[in-house]
PDB file of C-alpha atoms in Angstrom:
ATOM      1  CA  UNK A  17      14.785  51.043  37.336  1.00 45.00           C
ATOM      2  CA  UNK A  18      17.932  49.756  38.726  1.00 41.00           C
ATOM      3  CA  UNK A  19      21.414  50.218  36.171  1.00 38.00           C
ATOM      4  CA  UNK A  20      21.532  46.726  35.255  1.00 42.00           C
ATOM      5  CA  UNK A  21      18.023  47.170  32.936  1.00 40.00           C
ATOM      6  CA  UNK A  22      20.285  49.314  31.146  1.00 38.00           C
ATOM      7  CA  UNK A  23      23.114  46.819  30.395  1.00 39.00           C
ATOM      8  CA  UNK A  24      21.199  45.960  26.986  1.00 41.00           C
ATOM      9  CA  UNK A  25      19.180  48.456  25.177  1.00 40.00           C
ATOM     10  CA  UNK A  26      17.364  46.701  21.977  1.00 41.00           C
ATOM     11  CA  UNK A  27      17.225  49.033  19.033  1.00 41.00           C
ATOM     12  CA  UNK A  28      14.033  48.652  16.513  1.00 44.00           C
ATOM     13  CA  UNK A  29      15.081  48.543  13.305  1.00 43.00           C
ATOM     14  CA  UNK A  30      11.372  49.280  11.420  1.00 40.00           C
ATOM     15  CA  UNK A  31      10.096  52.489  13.075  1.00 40.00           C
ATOM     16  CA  UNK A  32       8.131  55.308  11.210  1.00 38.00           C
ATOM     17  CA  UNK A  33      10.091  58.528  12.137  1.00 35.00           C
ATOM     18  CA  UNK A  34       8.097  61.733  11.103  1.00 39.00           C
ATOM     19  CA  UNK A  35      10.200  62.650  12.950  1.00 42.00           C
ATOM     20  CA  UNK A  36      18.565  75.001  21.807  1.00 33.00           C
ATOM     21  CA  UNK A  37      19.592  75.163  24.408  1.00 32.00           C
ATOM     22  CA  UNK A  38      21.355  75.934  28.125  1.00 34.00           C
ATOM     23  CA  UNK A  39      22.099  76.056  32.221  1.00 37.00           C
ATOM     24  CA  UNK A  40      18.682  77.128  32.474  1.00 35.00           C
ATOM     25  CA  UNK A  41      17.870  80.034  34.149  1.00 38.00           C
ATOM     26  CA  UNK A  42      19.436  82.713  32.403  1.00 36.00           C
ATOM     27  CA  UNK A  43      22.506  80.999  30.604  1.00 35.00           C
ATOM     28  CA  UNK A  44      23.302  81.450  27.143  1.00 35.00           C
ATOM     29  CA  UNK A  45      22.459  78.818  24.678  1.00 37.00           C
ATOM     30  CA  UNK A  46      25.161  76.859  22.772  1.00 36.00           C
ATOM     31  CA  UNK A  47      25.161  78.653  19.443  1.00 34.00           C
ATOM     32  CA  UNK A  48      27.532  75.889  17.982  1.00 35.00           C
ATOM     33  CA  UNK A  49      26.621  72.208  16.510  1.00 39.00           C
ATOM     34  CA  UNK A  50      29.167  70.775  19.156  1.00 38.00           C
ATOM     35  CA  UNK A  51      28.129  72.678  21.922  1.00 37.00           C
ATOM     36  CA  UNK A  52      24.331  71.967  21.069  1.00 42.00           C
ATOM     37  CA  UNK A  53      24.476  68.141  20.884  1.00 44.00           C
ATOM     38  CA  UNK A  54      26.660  68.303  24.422  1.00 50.00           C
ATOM     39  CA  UNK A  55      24.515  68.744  27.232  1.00 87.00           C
ATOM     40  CA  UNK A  56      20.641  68.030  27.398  1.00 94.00           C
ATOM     41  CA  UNK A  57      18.408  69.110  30.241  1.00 96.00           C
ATOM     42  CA  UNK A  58      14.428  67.928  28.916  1.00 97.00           C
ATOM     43  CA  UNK A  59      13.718  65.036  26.786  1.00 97.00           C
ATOM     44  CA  UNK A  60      10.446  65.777  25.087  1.00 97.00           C
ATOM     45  CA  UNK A  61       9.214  62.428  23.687  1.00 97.00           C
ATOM     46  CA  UNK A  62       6.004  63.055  21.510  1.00 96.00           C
ATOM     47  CA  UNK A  63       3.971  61.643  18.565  1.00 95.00           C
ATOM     48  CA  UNK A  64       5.079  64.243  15.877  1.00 91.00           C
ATOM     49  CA  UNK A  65       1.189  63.689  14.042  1.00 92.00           C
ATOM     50  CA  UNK A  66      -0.365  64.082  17.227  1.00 93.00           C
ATOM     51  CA  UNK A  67       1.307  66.533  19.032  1.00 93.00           C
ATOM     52  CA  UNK A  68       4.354  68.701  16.966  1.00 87.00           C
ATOM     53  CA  UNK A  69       2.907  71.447  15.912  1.00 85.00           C
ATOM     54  CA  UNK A  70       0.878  72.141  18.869  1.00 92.00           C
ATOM     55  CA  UNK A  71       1.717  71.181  22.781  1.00 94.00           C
ATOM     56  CA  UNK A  72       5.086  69.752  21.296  1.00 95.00           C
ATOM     57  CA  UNK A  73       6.333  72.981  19.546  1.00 95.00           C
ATOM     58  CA  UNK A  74       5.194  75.429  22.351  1.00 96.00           C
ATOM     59  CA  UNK A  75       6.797  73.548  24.820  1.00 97.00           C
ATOM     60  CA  UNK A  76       9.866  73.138  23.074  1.00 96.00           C
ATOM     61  CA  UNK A  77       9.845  77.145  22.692  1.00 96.00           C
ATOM     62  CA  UNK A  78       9.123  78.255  25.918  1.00 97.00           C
ATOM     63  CA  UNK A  79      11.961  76.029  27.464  1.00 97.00           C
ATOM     64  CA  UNK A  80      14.223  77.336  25.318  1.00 96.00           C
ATOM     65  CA  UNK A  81      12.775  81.190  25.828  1.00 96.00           C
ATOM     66  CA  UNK A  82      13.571  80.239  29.746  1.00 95.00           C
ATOM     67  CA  UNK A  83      16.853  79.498  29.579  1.00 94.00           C
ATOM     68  CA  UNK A  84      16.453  75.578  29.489  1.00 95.00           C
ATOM     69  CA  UNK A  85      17.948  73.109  27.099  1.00 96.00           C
ATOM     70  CA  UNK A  86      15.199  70.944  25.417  1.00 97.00           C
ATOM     71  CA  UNK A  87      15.761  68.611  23.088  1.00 96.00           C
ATOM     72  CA  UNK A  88      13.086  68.022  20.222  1.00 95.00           C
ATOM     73  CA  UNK A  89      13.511  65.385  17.168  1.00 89.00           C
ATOM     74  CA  UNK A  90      12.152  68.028  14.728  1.00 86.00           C
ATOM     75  CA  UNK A  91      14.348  70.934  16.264  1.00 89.00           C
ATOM     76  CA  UNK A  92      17.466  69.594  17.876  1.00 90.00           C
ATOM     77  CA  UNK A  93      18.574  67.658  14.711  1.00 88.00           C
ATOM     78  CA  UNK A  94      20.350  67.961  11.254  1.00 87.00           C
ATOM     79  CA  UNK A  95      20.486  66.571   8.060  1.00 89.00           C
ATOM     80  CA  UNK A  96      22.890  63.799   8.401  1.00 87.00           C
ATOM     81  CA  UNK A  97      22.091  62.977  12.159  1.00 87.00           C
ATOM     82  CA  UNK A  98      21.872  59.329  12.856  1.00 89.00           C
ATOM     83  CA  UNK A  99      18.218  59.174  14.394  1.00 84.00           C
ATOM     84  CA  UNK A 100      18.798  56.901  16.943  1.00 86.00           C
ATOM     85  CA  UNK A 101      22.134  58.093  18.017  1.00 91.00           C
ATOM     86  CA  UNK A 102      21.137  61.637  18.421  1.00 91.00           C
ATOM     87  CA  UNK A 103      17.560  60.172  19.891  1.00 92.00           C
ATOM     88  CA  UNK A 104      19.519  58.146  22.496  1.00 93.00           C
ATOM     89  CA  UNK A 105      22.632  60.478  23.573  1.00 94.00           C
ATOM     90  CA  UNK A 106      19.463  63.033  24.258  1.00 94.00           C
ATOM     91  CA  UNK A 107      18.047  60.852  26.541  1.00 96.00           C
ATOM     92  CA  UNK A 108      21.001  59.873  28.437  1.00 95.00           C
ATOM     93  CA  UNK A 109      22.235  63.467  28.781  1.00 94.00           C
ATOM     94  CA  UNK A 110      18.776  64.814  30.027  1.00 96.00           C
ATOM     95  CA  UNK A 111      17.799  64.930  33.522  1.00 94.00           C
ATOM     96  CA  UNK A 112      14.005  64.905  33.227  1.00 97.00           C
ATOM     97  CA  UNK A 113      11.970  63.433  30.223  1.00 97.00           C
ATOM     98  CA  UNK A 114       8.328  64.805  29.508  1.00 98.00           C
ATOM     99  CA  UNK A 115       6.201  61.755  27.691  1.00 98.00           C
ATOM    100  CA  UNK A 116       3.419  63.711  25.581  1.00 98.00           C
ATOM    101  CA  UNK A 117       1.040  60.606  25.553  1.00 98.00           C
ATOM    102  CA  UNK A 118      -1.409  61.414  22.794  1.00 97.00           C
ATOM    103  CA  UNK A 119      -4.271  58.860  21.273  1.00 96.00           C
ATOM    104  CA  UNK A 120      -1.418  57.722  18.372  1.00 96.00           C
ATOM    105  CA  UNK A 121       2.090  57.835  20.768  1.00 97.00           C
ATOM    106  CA  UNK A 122       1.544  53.682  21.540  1.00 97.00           C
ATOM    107  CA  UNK A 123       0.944  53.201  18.176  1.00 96.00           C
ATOM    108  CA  UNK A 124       4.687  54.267  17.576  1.00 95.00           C
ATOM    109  CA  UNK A 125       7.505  51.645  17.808  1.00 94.00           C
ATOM    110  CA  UNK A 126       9.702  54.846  18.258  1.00 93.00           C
ATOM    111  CA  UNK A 127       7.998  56.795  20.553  1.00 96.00           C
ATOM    112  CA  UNK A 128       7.782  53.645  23.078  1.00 97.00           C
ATOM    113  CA  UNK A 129      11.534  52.942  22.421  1.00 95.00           C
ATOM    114  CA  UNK A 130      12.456  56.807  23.752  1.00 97.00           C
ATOM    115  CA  UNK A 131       9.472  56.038  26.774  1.00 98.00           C
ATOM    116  CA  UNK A 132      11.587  52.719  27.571  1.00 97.00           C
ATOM    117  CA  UNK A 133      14.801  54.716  27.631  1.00 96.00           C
ATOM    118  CA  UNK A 134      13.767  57.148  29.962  1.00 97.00           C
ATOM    119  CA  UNK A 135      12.229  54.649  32.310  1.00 97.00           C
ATOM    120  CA  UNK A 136      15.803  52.525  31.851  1.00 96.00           C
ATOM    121  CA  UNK A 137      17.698  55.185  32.754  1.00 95.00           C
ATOM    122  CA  UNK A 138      15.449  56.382  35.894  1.00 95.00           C
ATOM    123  CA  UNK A 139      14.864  59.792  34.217  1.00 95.00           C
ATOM    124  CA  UNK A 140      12.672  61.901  35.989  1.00 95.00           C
ATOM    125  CA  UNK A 141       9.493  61.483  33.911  1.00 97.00           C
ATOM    126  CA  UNK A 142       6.906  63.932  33.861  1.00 97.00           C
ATOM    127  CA  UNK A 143       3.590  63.011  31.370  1.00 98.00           C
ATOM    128  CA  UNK A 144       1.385  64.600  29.498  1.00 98.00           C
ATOM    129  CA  UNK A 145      -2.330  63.292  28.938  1.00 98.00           C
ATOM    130  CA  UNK A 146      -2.775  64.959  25.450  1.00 97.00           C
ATOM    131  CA  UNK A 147      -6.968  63.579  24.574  1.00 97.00           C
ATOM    132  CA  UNK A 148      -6.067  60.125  26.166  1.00 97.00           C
ATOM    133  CA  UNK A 149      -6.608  58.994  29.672  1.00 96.00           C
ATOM    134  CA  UNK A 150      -3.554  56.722  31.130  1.00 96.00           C
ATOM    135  CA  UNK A 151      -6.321  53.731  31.694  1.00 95.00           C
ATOM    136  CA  UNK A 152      -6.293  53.803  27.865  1.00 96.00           C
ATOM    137  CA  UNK A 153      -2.431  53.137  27.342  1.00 97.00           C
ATOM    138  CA  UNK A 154      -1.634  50.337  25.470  1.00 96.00           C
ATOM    139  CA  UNK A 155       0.818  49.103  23.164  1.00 96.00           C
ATOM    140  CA  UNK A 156      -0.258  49.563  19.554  1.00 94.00           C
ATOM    141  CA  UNK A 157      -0.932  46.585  17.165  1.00 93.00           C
ATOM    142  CA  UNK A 158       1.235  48.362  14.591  1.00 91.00           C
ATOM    143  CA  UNK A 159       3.818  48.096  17.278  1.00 94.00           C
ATOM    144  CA  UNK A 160       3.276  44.683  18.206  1.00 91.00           C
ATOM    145  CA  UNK A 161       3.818  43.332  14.176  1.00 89.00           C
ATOM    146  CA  UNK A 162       6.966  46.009  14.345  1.00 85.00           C
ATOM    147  CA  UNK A 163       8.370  44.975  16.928  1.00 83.00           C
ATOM    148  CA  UNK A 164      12.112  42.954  16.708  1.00 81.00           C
ATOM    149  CA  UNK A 165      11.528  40.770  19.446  1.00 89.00           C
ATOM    150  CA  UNK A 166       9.256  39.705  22.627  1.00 93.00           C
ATOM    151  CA  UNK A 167      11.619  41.396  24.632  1.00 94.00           C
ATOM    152  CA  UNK A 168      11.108  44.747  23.164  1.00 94.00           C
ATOM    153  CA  UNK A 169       7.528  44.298  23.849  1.00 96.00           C
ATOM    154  CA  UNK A 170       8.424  43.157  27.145  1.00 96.00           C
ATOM    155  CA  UNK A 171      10.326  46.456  27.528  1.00 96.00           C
ATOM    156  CA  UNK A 172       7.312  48.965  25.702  1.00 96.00           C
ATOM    157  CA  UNK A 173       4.947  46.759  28.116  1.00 97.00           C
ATOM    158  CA  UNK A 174       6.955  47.731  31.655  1.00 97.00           C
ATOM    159  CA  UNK A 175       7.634  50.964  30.103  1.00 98.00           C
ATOM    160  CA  UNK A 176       3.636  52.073  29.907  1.00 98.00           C
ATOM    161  CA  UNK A 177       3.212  50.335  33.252  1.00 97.00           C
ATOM    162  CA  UNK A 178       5.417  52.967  34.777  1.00 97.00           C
ATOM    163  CA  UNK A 179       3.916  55.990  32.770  1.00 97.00           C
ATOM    164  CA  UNK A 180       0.503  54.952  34.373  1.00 96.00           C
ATOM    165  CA  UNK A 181       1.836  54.802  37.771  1.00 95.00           C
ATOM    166  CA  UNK A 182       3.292  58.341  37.366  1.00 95.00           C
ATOM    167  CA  UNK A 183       0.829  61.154  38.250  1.00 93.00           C
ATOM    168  CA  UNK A 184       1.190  63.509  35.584  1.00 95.00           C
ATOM    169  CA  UNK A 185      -0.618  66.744  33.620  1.00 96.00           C
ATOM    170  CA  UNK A 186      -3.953  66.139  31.631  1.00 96.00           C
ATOM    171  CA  UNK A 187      -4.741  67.888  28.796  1.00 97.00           C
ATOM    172  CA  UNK A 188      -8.386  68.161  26.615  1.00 96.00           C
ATOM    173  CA  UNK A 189      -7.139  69.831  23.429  1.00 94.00           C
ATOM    174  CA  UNK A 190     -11.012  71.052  22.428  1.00 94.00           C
ATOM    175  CA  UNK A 191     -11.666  72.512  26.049  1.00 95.00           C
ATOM    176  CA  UNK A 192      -8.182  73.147  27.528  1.00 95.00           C
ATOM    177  CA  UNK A 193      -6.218  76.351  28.179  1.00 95.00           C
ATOM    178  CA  UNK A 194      -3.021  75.938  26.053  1.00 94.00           C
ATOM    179  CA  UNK A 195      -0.774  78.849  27.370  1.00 95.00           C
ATOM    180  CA  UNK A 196      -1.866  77.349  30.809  1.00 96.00           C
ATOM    181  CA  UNK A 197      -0.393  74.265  30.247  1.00 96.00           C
ATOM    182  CA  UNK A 198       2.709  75.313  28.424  1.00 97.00           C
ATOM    183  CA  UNK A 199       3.200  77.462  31.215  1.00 96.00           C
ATOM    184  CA  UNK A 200       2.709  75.067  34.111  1.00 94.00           C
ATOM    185  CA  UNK A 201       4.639  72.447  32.487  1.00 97.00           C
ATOM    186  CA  UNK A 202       7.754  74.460  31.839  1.00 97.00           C
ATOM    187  CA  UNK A 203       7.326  75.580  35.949  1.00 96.00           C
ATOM    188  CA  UNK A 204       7.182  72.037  36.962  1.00 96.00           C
ATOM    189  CA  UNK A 205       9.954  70.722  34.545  1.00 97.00           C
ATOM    190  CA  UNK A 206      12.180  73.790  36.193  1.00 96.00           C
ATOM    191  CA  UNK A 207      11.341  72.605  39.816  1.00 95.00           C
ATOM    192  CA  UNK A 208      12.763  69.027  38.381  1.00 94.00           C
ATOM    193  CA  UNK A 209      15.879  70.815  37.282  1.00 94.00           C
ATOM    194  CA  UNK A 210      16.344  72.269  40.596  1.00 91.00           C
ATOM    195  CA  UNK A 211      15.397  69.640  42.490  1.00 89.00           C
ATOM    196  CA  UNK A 212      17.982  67.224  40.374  1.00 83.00           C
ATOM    197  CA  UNK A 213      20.695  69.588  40.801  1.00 81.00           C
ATOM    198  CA  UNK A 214      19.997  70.074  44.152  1.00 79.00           C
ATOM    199  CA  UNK A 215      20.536  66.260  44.938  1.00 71.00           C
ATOM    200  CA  UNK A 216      16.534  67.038  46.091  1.00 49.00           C
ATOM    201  CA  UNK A 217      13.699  64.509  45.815  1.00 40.00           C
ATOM    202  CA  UNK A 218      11.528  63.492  43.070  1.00 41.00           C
ATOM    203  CA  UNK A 219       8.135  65.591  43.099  1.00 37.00           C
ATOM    204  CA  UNK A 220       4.709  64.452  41.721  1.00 38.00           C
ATOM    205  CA  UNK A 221       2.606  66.471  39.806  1.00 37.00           C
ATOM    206  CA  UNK A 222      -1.280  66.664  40.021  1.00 38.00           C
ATOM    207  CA  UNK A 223      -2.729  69.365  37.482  1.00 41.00           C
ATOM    208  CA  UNK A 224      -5.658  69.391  34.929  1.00 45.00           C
ATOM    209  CA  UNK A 225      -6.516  71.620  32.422  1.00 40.00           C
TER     210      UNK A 225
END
């Protein structure tokens, strides 16, 4: 999406929030608060009921383990943190965003906010099918009573349209092979990294687990 979607970026005021890091590849991570909220390599956008503890948390981890600076609500902020400050300057720092689209993320007013960012700013997007089949993304009515204004549906709306037009990772929680897909996920989000400091181009991704 060109810059000029970006000249206005309309904040929700009623979301639900239930709601380290590095040059990857063998840099050290920031060990200060300053350094940390700095520099941002992978946006990990998620639905914390669905998906925290579980494809959220392990991806978040291994990342981090490789030398990669991920930024996750639950782990890359502090008490005090303004949610949508720290939410947005994570976005805009981050070269490559990873949507974890589970049956409850559209049913988020916050989750489709960060989605509409990324899109916005022409992040490299990489999603993840978590139980729900991109045919079956639509915005929430919870987020359509929520929402501020038709434009922010208008935004949630072109935001989803993208994800489904993105090939991406699929995931079946009661049949899939988690360390598999932590695994491949952190390879591909690395390949971004390289690719987007490389000046290289964008790669699609075609895996099921």
């Amino acid at each position: 999406m060109s810059v000029s979607a970006m000249r206005r970026v309309v904040v929700p005021r009623r979301a639900s929030v239930s709601r380290v890091l590095p040059n990857y590849q063998g840099m050290a991570a920031p060990t200060t608060r300053k350094a940390a909220a700095s520099t941002v390599d992978v946006f990990l956008s998620h639905r914390g009921v669905d998906t925290k503890s579980t494809v959220a948390g392990l991806l978040y981890d291994r990342l981090a383990q490789m030398g990669v600076r991920p930024f996750l609500d639950s782990r890359s902020m502090e008490p005090g943190d303004k949610i949508y400050e720290r939410v947005d300057a994570g976005i805009r720092q981050s070269r490559v965003g990873v949507a974890i689209f589970s049956p409850r993320y559209c049913d988020s007013v916050f989750c489709l906010h960060e989605l509409a960012m990324m899109v916005e700013a022409d992040k490299k997007l990489i999603p993840i099918f978590y139980d729900v089949k991109p045919a079956e993304l639509a915005i929430g009515a919870a987020v359509s009573s929520a929402a501020e204004s038709p434009e922010d549906l208008a935004r949630y709306a072109r935001a989803i349209r993208e994800a489904k037009l993105t090939v991406g990772l699929t995931f079946d929680s009661k049949k899939g092979d988690w360390a598999d897909l932590v695994s491949r996920t952190s390879n591909v989000v690395l390949k971004c990294l390289k690719q987007a400091k490389d000046g290289g181009l964008q790669i699609g991704v075609a895996l099921e687990f």
